[in-house]
Amino acid sequence: MARVNYFLTEEQEMIVDLARRIATEKIIPVRAALDETGDFPWVIMKELAQSDLFGVFIPEEYGGIGGGCFETCLAVENLAYGCVGVTTTFAASALGGYPILLFGTDEQKACYLPDIASGRRLAAFGLTESSAGSDAAGIQTTAVEDGDSWVLNGTKQWITSGGEADIYTIIAMTDRHKGPRGATAFIVEKGDPGFSFGKKENKMGIRASSTRELVFQDCRISKNRMLGKRGGGFILAMRTLDLARPGIGAIGVGLAQAALDEAVRYAKERVQFGQPIISFQAVQHMLADMATEIEAARALVYAVARTIDSGARDFSKLSAMAKLFPTDMAMKVTTDSVQILGGYGYMKDYPVEKMMRDAKILQIYEGTNQIQRNVIGQALNKEYSVN
Amino acid sequence: MRIIVCVKQVPDAKTVRFDREKGTIIRDGMDAVINPFDLHAIEAALQLREKAGGTVTVISMGPPQADSALREAIAMGADAGVLLSDRAFAGADTLATTYTLWKAIEKLGGCDVVFCGKQAVDGDTAQVGPGLAVRLGIPSITCVNAIELAEGPRFRVTRMCDEGREVVEVETPVLFTVLTTLNTPRLPSLKGKMRAKKTHIPVWGAGDIAADPGRVGFAGSPTKVVSTHVPTFNARREILTGTPDEQVNALIVHLKEAGILS
C-alpha cells in the first residue's frame, strides 16, 4: 500500500533505518525495565554514540554528519518509536549542544562539539528554575564577574540529564536591572568547583531520563566559558528552543505511530462477539482518526523542519506549531490506544500505558502547549498588524 | 594485521517460505541477510583491529545480490569487501567453496587471521572454515567462545566442546570459526553506511583468481544434492479442561489411544 512520499534523500533514509533499527533491536527490549527502575540508559547511549546519531546536527568539520533540523527530527521520531524517555536523553544532548553550535566561538566549538557529536560526552540545557519556567525573565541564578572568572550562584530545576551529562549550557542573570536583556549563557562542566547536583526527580513518565537539580555555590569558571554576548542569554535560549521544538513534535509523531501500531495489532487479534474488534466501526473510526492525525502531524513537522533548514528567519510561529499540534495529537492517540486495548491497555504488561504517561510530558516541556499558543497568537497579531 | 572475514548471505529465517511441491525455498520476496554466525565473525575482526591495528577485508562467494551483505559489513566498520561471483561458482559444495575462497585470499596477498562463522544457517555443514584452513596451511580453531590477544601476537582462545571448555594458545597465521556467544555484533553506524554506499566492491570471477575451472562450482563438487524436501509438522493440539483429576483421566485416555500407555 502506498505510503506518503516525503522525498527523503538516501542519507535521510539511512538515518530513518538506523534510528528505527536501534529502537527495535536495542530500546524496545529494555524499555519496560528502564521505565520500572528509572535507571539511566547508558548502554543505549553507547549504542547511539557508536551509531554517529549524536552528530546528526553537527557540521562535518566537528565530526558530525552535517544534517539540520529535519535530519534531527527524523532521528528522534524513529528513536521515540521505541521509548520517549531514552529519546529525551538523546535529544537533551542536542538541546545543550545547539547554543554552542549557534553562538559558540571557534575555540568553544572545537572544544565541545566533537565530543557531543561522537557521544563521548552528553550535553544538557539549564534554563528552568523553581520560579522561572514559562517566564524565563524570572531567573534567579546569578553570574558575577570576578577578575578572570565568572562566579555562578543559584539552582536550576528539572534539568534533563542533570548529573549524567558533562557539558551544561546555563542561563544566568548578569545584569538583573536590565530584565531579560540581563541574562547571559555560560558553559559549565561537570567537575567545575562549586557545581553539584540536587535530588533526582521521581517522574510520571519518561522515567529512563534523568531529571535533576543543578546547584551552583560560588561556582567559578573562566571568562572564556561565557557563551555568546553578555546580555544575549535570553535570545540564545529562544533561538535554541525555536530550533529544537520541531524535534519535540517529531518525538510525538514517533510515539503516536508506535501507539497506533500496538492498537491496530491488538484490534486485529482481539475477538469479541465472535469477531476481531477491528471489524467494529466504533474501533475502526478511532483507528482511522489516529492514523490520519499522525500523518498530518508528520507532514507539518517535516515541512517546518525543512523550512528552517532552507534558511528561514523568524520562524518562532512555525516551530511552535510543529511542537503544538503533534504533541497534542500524541496525547490523544496514546490515550485512544489505551482505550482500544481496554483493560489490557491499562496494565503494565502492555506498552501503551507507558506511552500515554510519556506523551504527557511532550505537552509540557520545552514550553507548555499554552505557551506555544501564545507564540502563535502573538505572531498572528504582529503579522496582521503590518500596513 | 591483515584480517579476513568470510561471510555468506543466507535467507532470512523470519521471511523464508517453502515450496512444498518442489521441496525448495521460494526466493521471490525473500529477504537475504548475513549468516547470523558471520555477524559475530565480523564483530570479532573489528574488535581485533581495534586492539592490534590493521585492516579488515570481508569476502563472500555468492550471486551478485551478495554485494549487499558486504556493504552491510563495511557499514559495521570493515575496510573493504570482495565479492566472488561467477556462474562457474554456482552449485559449489564445501570442497569447491574452500578452494574458491582460498584462491581469493591468495590473490589478496594472504592474511594473518581469518574469521568465519561456525556454520551457515542454511547449509549447516560447519566445514568451510576448517576446510579453508587446510587449503591455507594454517591452524583452525573452531567453536570459539572467547579470544584474548597477547604479545607475539599470540591468542588465548576458549573453545566450547561437547565435553566442556578447551583453552588453547595459538600464533598467527590462524583461522577461527566463532560462536554467537563470542560477542554482540555492533549495528552499522551512519558514517559507515555512507561509506558503504560509496565503496567500490570488486567482483572477481574464476579467471580473476586464476581458479582451475574443474575445481569450482558444480564441476568441482563431489557432493551432489539429490533431492530436498520440506518437513511437515502435523502437531495436533488440544487443550484439556476440567479439574486436575478430569484432565489426568482425559490424558490417560489419549495416551492409551496413541498406544503409548497400555
XYZ file of C-alpha atoms in Angstrom:
649
model
C 0.000 0.000 0.000
C 1.294 3.442 -0.861
C 2.901 5.474 1.877
C 3.247 9.240 1.786
C 6.336 10.092 -0.201
C 8.342 12.672 1.732
C 11.094 12.542 -0.887
C 13.857 11.672 1.535
C 17.411 11.590 0.243
C 19.391 8.388 0.524
C 21.219 9.764 3.571
C 17.945 10.675 5.246
C 16.653 7.153 4.574
C 19.780 5.839 6.285
C 19.045 7.944 9.365
C 15.476 6.628 9.450
C 16.564 2.990 9.012
C 19.320 3.172 11.595
C 17.281 5.004 14.249
C 14.343 2.634 13.780
C 16.670 -0.354 13.981
C 18.187 0.885 17.234
C 14.662 1.467 18.571
C 13.552 -2.034 17.605
C 16.641 -4.044 18.489
C 18.136 -2.130 21.405
C 15.475 0.068 23.011
C 12.155 -1.811 22.860
C 13.505 -4.955 24.581
C 14.594 -2.933 27.647
C 12.119 -0.047 27.777
C 9.743 -1.591 30.299
C 12.624 -2.378 32.664
C 14.046 1.144 32.319
C 10.576 2.550 32.984
C 10.292 0.453 36.122
C 13.743 1.173 37.581
C 14.335 4.675 36.230
C 17.934 3.634 35.528
C 19.857 5.879 33.191
C 20.174 4.169 29.769
C 23.971 4.303 29.441
C 24.104 1.098 27.397
C 21.772 2.577 24.795
C 23.634 5.902 24.872
C 26.767 3.937 23.964
C 24.935 2.313 21.059
C 23.744 5.727 19.910
C 27.260 7.130 20.193
C 28.619 4.292 18.093
C 25.878 4.894 15.503
C 27.022 8.535 14.882
C 23.465 9.751 15.543
C 24.580 12.212 18.243
C 26.352 14.122 15.482
C 23.379 14.299 13.167
C 23.023 18.106 13.535
C 26.728 18.919 13.942
C 28.844 20.023 10.955
C 31.284 17.519 9.497
C 34.287 19.688 10.448
C 33.419 18.949 14.086
C 32.964 15.244 13.485
C 29.229 15.315 12.833
C 27.045 14.281 9.935
C 26.201 17.822 8.877
C 22.430 17.469 8.949
C 19.931 20.059 10.037
C 16.671 20.338 11.907
C 14.989 17.879 9.509
C 17.585 15.140 9.920
C 17.401 15.594 13.698
C 13.608 15.227 13.516
C 13.944 12.002 11.512
C 16.347 10.588 14.104
C 14.240 11.429 17.165
C 10.957 10.397 15.536
C 12.291 6.931 14.943
C 14.010 6.610 18.305
C 10.788 7.739 20.003
C 9.063 4.845 18.303
C 10.954 2.796 20.885
C 10.941 4.967 24.028
C 10.377 8.665 24.680
C 12.452 8.513 27.873
C 15.532 7.297 26.024
C 14.860 9.729 23.178
C 14.563 12.642 25.596
C 18.031 11.854 26.914
C 19.326 11.752 23.352
C 17.555 14.973 22.384
C 18.716 16.776 25.544
C 22.288 16.489 24.333
C 21.281 18.267 21.136
C 19.463 20.923 23.171
C 22.636 21.501 25.184
C 24.740 21.473 22.020
C 22.665 23.828 19.861
C 23.675 27.000 21.793
C 27.347 26.124 21.334
C 26.769 25.477 17.645
C 24.733 28.674 17.178
C 26.629 31.081 19.419
C 29.971 29.493 20.369
C 33.366 30.916 19.479
C 35.605 28.821 17.243
C 37.513 27.673 20.326
C 34.317 26.707 22.146
C 33.032 24.802 19.130
C 36.337 22.986 18.674
C 36.425 22.163 22.378
C 32.891 20.814 22.821
C 31.212 19.897 19.531
C 33.423 16.908 18.615
C 32.689 15.293 21.983
C 28.947 15.947 21.657
C 28.955 14.670 18.050
C 30.701 11.444 18.983
C 28.583 10.933 22.085
C 31.746 10.808 24.226
C 30.133 13.442 26.423
C 26.452 14.281 26.846
C 25.275 17.869 26.933
C 22.353 19.461 28.774
C 20.495 22.755 28.775
C 19.779 24.615 32.029
C 17.157 27.342 31.837
C 14.284 26.353 34.155
C 14.213 27.266 37.859
C 11.623 26.784 40.556
C 10.157 30.216 39.872
C 11.189 30.591 36.236
C 9.712 28.232 33.692
C 7.500 29.729 31.036
C 8.543 33.140 32.388
C 12.262 32.943 31.722
C 12.729 36.515 32.924
C 12.231 35.301 36.489
C 15.640 33.579 36.582
C 17.304 33.904 39.990
C 20.652 32.245 39.236
C 23.330 34.917 39.040
C 26.733 35.186 37.428
C 29.113 37.832 38.716
C 32.396 38.871 37.124
C 35.390 38.459 39.403
C 38.799 39.094 37.864
C 39.370 36.441 35.199
C 36.336 34.391 36.204
C 32.606 34.303 36.427
C 31.084 33.150 39.698
C 27.676 31.447 39.494
C 25.163 31.068 42.312
C 21.684 29.579 42.209
C 19.735 26.419 41.493
C 18.357 25.098 38.215
C 15.412 22.727 38.376
C 14.205 19.754 36.307
C 17.291 19.637 34.107
C 17.225 16.668 31.743
C 20.383 14.523 32.039
C 21.415 16.502 35.129
C 24.229 14.626 36.831
C 24.804 12.357 33.839
C 25.788 14.968 31.248
C 29.273 16.524 31.227
C 28.570 19.787 29.389
C 25.887 22.233 30.568
C 24.636 25.359 28.853
C 23.356 27.547 31.695
C 21.369 30.779 31.566
C 22.135 33.127 34.470
C 21.440 36.778 35.265
C 24.465 39.033 34.850
C 22.679 42.385 34.944
C 19.397 41.961 36.743
C 18.311 45.599 36.319
C 18.191 45.070 32.543
C 15.441 42.447 32.823
C 15.516 39.813 30.078
C 18.447 41.620 28.478
C 20.405 40.990 31.634
C 20.612 37.222 31.082
C 23.790 35.569 29.779
C 24.648 31.995 28.788
C 27.619 30.047 30.143
C 29.174 26.653 29.582
C 29.657 24.770 32.845
C 31.320 21.377 33.025
C 30.670 18.560 35.440
C 33.513 18.780 37.939
C 33.780 22.579 37.951
C 34.326 23.828 41.531
C 31.064 24.744 43.258
C 28.899 22.832 40.780
C 26.872 19.952 42.219
C 23.609 18.093 41.667
C 20.466 18.025 43.753
C 17.789 15.395 44.043
C 16.735 13.195 41.154
C 13.015 13.543 40.427
C 10.591 10.621 40.517
C 8.517 11.166 37.397
C 5.187 10.017 35.956
C 6.741 9.194 32.586
C 9.998 9.345 30.590
C 11.457 7.574 33.598
C 14.560 6.434 31.703
C 15.635 10.063 31.502
C 17.306 11.685 34.465
C 15.747 14.919 35.724
C 17.734 16.677 38.422
C 18.629 19.938 40.093
C 21.836 21.755 39.234
C 23.282 23.579 42.242
C 25.813 26.411 41.865
C 27.525 27.551 45.047
C 30.238 30.056 44.195
C 30.857 28.034 41.063
C 33.916 29.612 39.491
C 34.503 29.258 35.764
C 36.956 31.034 33.493
C 35.966 34.009 31.347
C 36.119 32.018 28.131
C 33.109 29.981 29.254
C 30.696 32.815 28.515
C 28.583 31.742 25.542
C 27.503 34.437 23.103
C 27.225 38.052 24.145
C 26.793 39.389 27.642
C 23.063 40.070 27.905
C 22.324 37.740 24.994
C 21.230 34.790 27.110
C 17.523 35.227 26.639
C 17.790 35.476 22.858
C 20.154 32.496 22.881
C 17.600 30.457 24.809
C 14.746 31.446 22.500
C 16.753 30.712 19.336
C 17.760 27.345 20.781
C 14.183 26.412 21.662
C 12.867 27.601 18.281
C 15.279 25.213 16.617
C 14.552 22.348 18.997
C 10.743 22.456 19.078
C 10.058 20.650 15.796
C 12.118 17.822 17.304
C 9.642 17.547 20.178
C 6.860 17.389 17.599
C 8.781 14.613 15.852
C 9.035 12.704 19.132
C 5.245 12.974 19.365
C 4.877 11.570 15.843
C 7.146 8.592 16.567
C 5.420 7.860 19.861
C 1.935 8.096 18.320
C 2.974 5.811 15.460
C 4.075 3.198 17.988
C 0.763 3.547 19.857
C -1.207 3.157 16.624
C 0.776 0.065 15.631
C 0.001 -1.519 19.006
C -3.675 -0.593 18.756
C -4.146 -1.985 15.239
C -2.291 -5.206 16.043
C -4.420 -5.719 19.124
C -7.675 -4.845 17.365
C -6.960 -7.466 14.710
C -6.310 -10.160 17.308
C -8.872 -9.374 19.993
C -12.096 -11.293 19.373
C -15.390 -10.215 20.977
C -18.897 -11.197 19.900
C -17.274 -13.703 17.558
C -15.190 -11.297 15.517
C -11.977 -9.284 15.765
C -12.793 -5.898 17.273
C -11.232 -4.135 14.254
C -14.350 -5.187 12.343
C -16.448 -2.902 14.550
C -16.958 0.551 13.140
C -16.522 2.174 16.548
C -12.962 0.842 16.700
C -12.260 1.428 13.010
C -13.169 5.086 13.273
C -10.899 5.604 16.247
C -8.014 3.963 14.381
C -8.798 5.965 11.235
C -8.622 9.249 13.160
C -5.402 8.208 14.850
C -3.716 7.281 11.545
C -4.899 10.446 9.794
C -3.803 12.776 12.573
C -0.381 11.108 12.805
C 0.214 11.634 9.098
C -0.944 15.262 9.304
C 1.395 15.894 12.230
C 4.296 14.234 10.449
C 3.719 16.330 7.337
C 3.662 19.504 9.458
C 6.864 18.625 11.331
C 8.717 17.730 8.143
C 7.544 20.848 6.297
C 8.523 23.193 9.138
C 11.886 21.480 9.701
C 12.688 21.799 6.010
C 11.630 25.440 6.036
C 14.020 26.087 8.933
C 16.849 24.271 7.149
C 16.254 26.295 3.995
C 17.480 29.349 5.899
C 14.198 30.864 7.078
C 14.429 33.593 9.737
C 11.899 34.496 12.385
C 10.272 31.063 12.440
C 9.060 31.036 16.071
C 5.424 30.672 14.999
C 6.147 27.767 12.685
C 8.288 25.895 15.180
C 5.624 26.440 17.865
C 3.033 24.910 15.510
C 5.349 21.981 14.799
C 5.510 21.306 18.547
C 1.913 22.090 19.476
C -0.092 20.008 17.040
C 1.958 16.775 17.071
C 2.253 16.648 20.861
C -1.460 17.287 21.472
C -2.057 14.622 18.826
C 0.303 12.209 20.599
C -1.559 12.662 23.889
C -4.856 11.898 22.176
C -3.568 8.973 20.124
C -1.830 7.283 23.056
C -4.964 7.737 25.194
C -7.083 6.199 22.434
C -4.614 3.353 22.087
C -5.081 2.537 25.783
C -8.845 2.727 25.194
C -8.702 0.264 22.308
C -6.669 -2.179 24.370
C -9.206 -1.714 27.158
C -8.296 -3.394 30.432
C -5.132 -4.824 28.875
C -4.104 -1.326 27.824
C -4.270 -0.174 31.435
C -1.920 -2.946 32.566
C 1.859 -2.627 32.581
C 2.105 -5.933 30.698
C 1.305 -3.951 27.557
C 3.390 -0.974 26.396
C 0.603 1.529 25.719
C 0.043 2.780 29.278
C 3.717 3.830 29.361
C 3.239 5.564 26.022
C 0.305 7.505 27.461
C 2.322 8.541 30.537
C 5.276 9.509 28.340
C 3.062 11.532 25.980
C 2.021 13.947 28.728
C 5.481 15.484 29.112
C 5.520 16.437 25.431
C 2.716 18.926 26.102
C 4.724 20.407 28.973
C 8.452 20.514 28.324
C 10.317 22.897 26.018
C 7.479 25.356 26.553
C 3.985 24.231 27.522
C 1.495 23.968 24.712
C -0.237 27.027 26.174
C 2.989 28.963 25.664
C 3.171 27.632 22.088
C -0.334 29.011 21.502
C 0.838 32.335 22.936
C 3.752 32.389 20.499
C 1.487 31.570 17.567
C -1.163 34.071 18.686
C 1.333 36.883 19.205
C 2.858 36.189 15.798
C -0.571 36.358 14.185
C -1.268 39.634 15.930
C 2.014 41.013 14.589
C 1.531 39.623 11.075
C -1.918 41.125 10.700
C -0.840 44.486 12.125
C 1.548 45.260 9.276
C 0.191 48.044 6.990
C 47.364 -7.169 10.992
C 45.661 -8.376 7.803
C 42.291 -9.741 8.887
C 39.880 -11.509 6.563
C 36.270 -12.382 7.323
C 34.379 -14.901 5.201
C 30.643 -14.245 5.116
C 27.702 -15.892 3.441
C 24.402 -14.355 2.512
C 21.555 -16.626 3.622
C 17.738 -16.489 3.521
C 16.291 -14.522 6.429
C 14.720 -17.140 8.662
C 11.985 -14.630 9.529
C 10.700 -14.225 5.974
C 11.632 -17.508 4.309
C 8.818 -19.555 2.687
C 8.957 -23.021 1.163
C 7.519 -24.588 -1.972
C 6.164 -27.845 -0.575
C 5.690 -29.402 -4.032
C 9.252 -28.873 -5.196
C 10.800 -29.024 -1.733
C 12.689 -25.781 -2.307
C 12.855 -22.249 -0.928
C 10.701 -19.616 -2.629
C 13.264 -16.931 -3.456
C 10.731 -14.280 -4.544
C 10.040 -11.804 -1.762
C 12.601 -13.457 0.488
C 14.946 -11.202 2.458
C 18.603 -12.116 2.405
C 20.779 -11.426 5.425
C 24.316 -12.045 6.578
C 24.529 -15.514 8.110
C 23.966 -14.806 11.841
C 27.198 -16.587 12.900
C 29.149 -14.437 10.430
C 27.961 -11.226 12.115
C 29.885 -12.392 15.181
C 32.908 -13.122 12.984
C 32.757 -9.554 11.653
C 32.475 -8.194 15.198
C 35.457 -10.291 16.310
C 37.500 -8.966 13.384
C 36.586 -5.351 14.176
C 37.483 -5.820 17.840
C 40.818 -7.360 16.884
C 41.555 -4.449 14.551
C 40.738 -2.011 17.360
C 43.347 -3.714 19.561
C 46.024 -4.704 17.060
C 45.512 -2.298 14.153
C 45.449 -3.379 10.527
C 42.672 -3.905 8.022
C 39.510 -5.987 7.864
C 38.580 -7.332 4.429
C 35.299 -9.173 4.016
C 34.882 -11.742 1.260
C 31.808 -13.591 0.105
C 31.088 -16.077 -2.638
C 27.588 -15.752 -3.980
C 25.244 -14.221 -6.545
C 25.560 -10.517 -7.436
C 22.997 -9.659 -4.706
C 25.526 -10.769 -2.064
C 27.073 -7.348 -2.663
C 24.599 -6.033 -0.080
C 25.997 -8.362 2.599
C 29.472 -6.942 2.005
C 28.165 -3.377 2.181
C 26.468 -4.182 5.473
C 29.826 -5.426 6.804
C 31.506 -2.226 5.632
C 28.735 -0.195 7.304
C 29.631 -2.011 10.521
C 33.239 -0.929 10.076
C 35.079 -3.315 7.737
C 37.626 -1.626 5.489
C 36.951 -3.401 2.206
C 34.930 -6.130 0.565
C 35.421 -8.538 -2.319
C 32.581 -10.409 -3.997
C 33.373 -13.737 -5.640
C 30.650 -14.093 -8.203
C 30.686 -16.137 -11.386
C 28.196 -18.519 -12.959
C 31.005 -21.091 -12.796
C 30.903 -20.882 -8.960
C 27.244 -21.961 -8.794
C 26.407 -25.307 -7.216
C 29.594 -25.397 -5.128
C 29.825 -27.816 -2.216
C 32.149 -27.116 0.701
C 35.188 -28.518 -1.152
C 34.727 -26.193 -4.116
C 33.834 -23.280 -1.816
C 37.005 -23.591 0.241
C 39.039 -23.818 -2.967
C 37.453 -20.630 -4.301
C 37.875 -18.696 -1.038
C 41.484 -19.889 -0.824
C 42.293 -18.662 -4.323
C 40.728 -15.282 -3.492
C 42.779 -14.948 -0.296
C 45.903 -15.806 -2.309
C 45.051 -13.025 -4.741
C 44.590 -10.652 -1.813
C 48.169 -11.459 -0.828
C 47.488 -13.711 2.137
C 46.453 -12.770 5.637
C 47.272 -13.111 9.338
C 43.879 -14.025 10.737
C 40.723 -15.404 9.131
C 37.381 -15.286 10.912
C 34.429 -17.436 9.830
C 31.092 -18.117 11.449
C 30.954 -21.628 12.913
C 28.468 -22.637 10.240
C 25.953 -21.166 7.822
C 22.353 -21.479 8.926
C 21.210 -22.698 5.504
C 23.713 -25.481 4.760
C 24.676 -26.205 8.392
C 27.848 -28.073 7.396
C 30.413 -26.199 9.539
C 33.027 -27.439 7.059
C 34.058 -24.319 5.168
C 36.095 -22.760 7.993
C 38.247 -25.818 8.761
C 38.445 -26.701 5.048
C 39.749 -23.264 4.182
C 42.373 -23.515 6.951
C 43.649 -26.758 5.377
C 43.923 -25.053 1.992
C 45.773 -22.102 3.558
C 48.002 -24.463 5.538
C 47.220 -22.725 8.840
C 45.710 -23.981 12.094
C 41.966 -23.735 12.567
C 40.403 -23.158 15.961
C 36.699 -23.925 15.781
C 33.748 -23.041 18.041
C 35.487 -20.027 19.562
C 33.771 -18.560 22.586
C 36.416 -16.078 23.798
C 39.563 -14.525 22.359
C 42.322 -12.768 24.281
C 45.153 -11.081 22.459
C 48.673 -11.220 23.937
C 52.114 -10.159 22.703
C 53.529 -12.045 19.765
C 50.833 -11.730 18.606
C 49.520 -14.768 20.404
C 45.901 -15.576 21.059
C 44.498 -17.293 24.087
C 41.265 -18.791 22.839
C 38.409 -20.618 24.541
C 36.600 -23.305 22.545
C 33.267 -24.756 23.548
C 33.299 -28.529 23.030
C 30.758 -31.202 23.841
C 32.846 -32.227 26.853
C 33.399 -28.713 28.151
C 35.676 -25.769 27.564
C 39.088 -26.013 25.977
C 41.621 -23.191 26.242
C 44.281 -23.079 23.553
C 47.088 -20.710 22.658
C 47.919 -20.034 19.057
C 50.005 -17.642 16.971
C 49.240 -16.044 13.637
C 48.504 -17.052 10.962
C 45.328 -18.712 12.183
C 41.691 -19.276 11.248
C 38.911 -19.035 13.815
C 35.309 -20.172 13.479
C 33.181 -18.347 16.020
C 30.085 -18.969 18.101
C 27.291 -16.481 18.647
C 28.235 -16.347 22.337
C 31.610 -14.780 21.481
C 30.334 -11.195 21.308
C 27.428 -8.917 20.453
C 27.652 -7.675 16.877
C 27.502 -3.901 16.609
C 24.909 -2.152 14.484
C 26.108 -0.200 11.473
C 26.966 3.461 12.035
C 25.694 6.353 9.958
C 29.165 7.202 8.663
C 29.744 3.514 7.983
C 26.538 3.309 5.953
C 27.558 6.360 3.962
C 30.994 4.902 3.313
C 29.475 1.539 2.399
C 27.304 3.216 -0.203
C 30.296 4.830 -1.898
C 32.791 1.972 -1.583
C 33.686 0.097 -4.759
C 33.320 -3.615 -4.205
C 35.279 -5.575 -6.815
C 33.638 -8.654 -8.284
C 36.060 -11.471 -9.026
C 35.254 -14.389 -11.309
C 37.080 -17.661 -11.780
C 39.539 -16.050 -14.186
C 40.378 -13.224 -11.785
C 41.522 -15.595 -9.073
C 43.257 -17.978 -11.517
C 40.973 -20.811 -10.456
C 41.047 -24.217 -12.145
C 37.579 -24.443 -13.793
C 37.349 -28.097 -12.842
C 37.665 -27.322 -9.131
C 35.000 -24.605 -8.710
C 31.224 -24.697 -8.611
C 29.228 -27.726 -9.667
C 32.167 -29.139 -11.655
C 34.417 -29.121 -8.603
C 31.857 -30.534 -6.196
C 31.842 -34.246 -5.405
C 28.775 -33.693 -3.212
C 25.570 -33.605 -5.225
C 22.245 -32.659 -3.705
C 19.956 -35.426 -4.945
C 16.733 -34.094 -3.520
C 15.401 -31.766 -0.867
C 12.109 -31.840 0.937
C 10.216 -29.600 3.292
C 9.396 -31.352 6.552
C 5.768 -31.222 7.534
C 4.566 -30.617 11.040
C 1.237 -32.122 11.973
C 1.155 -31.027 15.534
C -2.426 -31.693 16.624
C -3.132 -29.572 19.656
C -5.840 -29.987 22.202
C -6.201 -28.163 25.474
C -7.618 -30.355 28.243
C -10.063 -28.671 30.573
C -11.802 -29.547 33.837
C -10.473 -30.358 37.275
C -6.917 -31.706 37.540
C -8.346 -35.216 38.059
C -10.522 -34.954 34.953
C -7.576 -33.658 32.945
C -5.350 -36.524 34.121
C -8.024 -39.066 33.211
C -8.502 -37.486 29.782
C -4.736 -37.517 29.244
C -4.516 -41.212 30.138
C -7.271 -41.984 27.619
C -5.351 -40.087 24.929
C -2.074 -41.815 25.733
C -3.762 -45.221 25.588
C -5.344 -44.364 22.245
C -1.951 -43.369 20.924
C -0.516 -46.699 22.077
C 1.919 -45.024 24.473
C 0.220 -46.486 27.558
C -1.205 -49.986 27.560
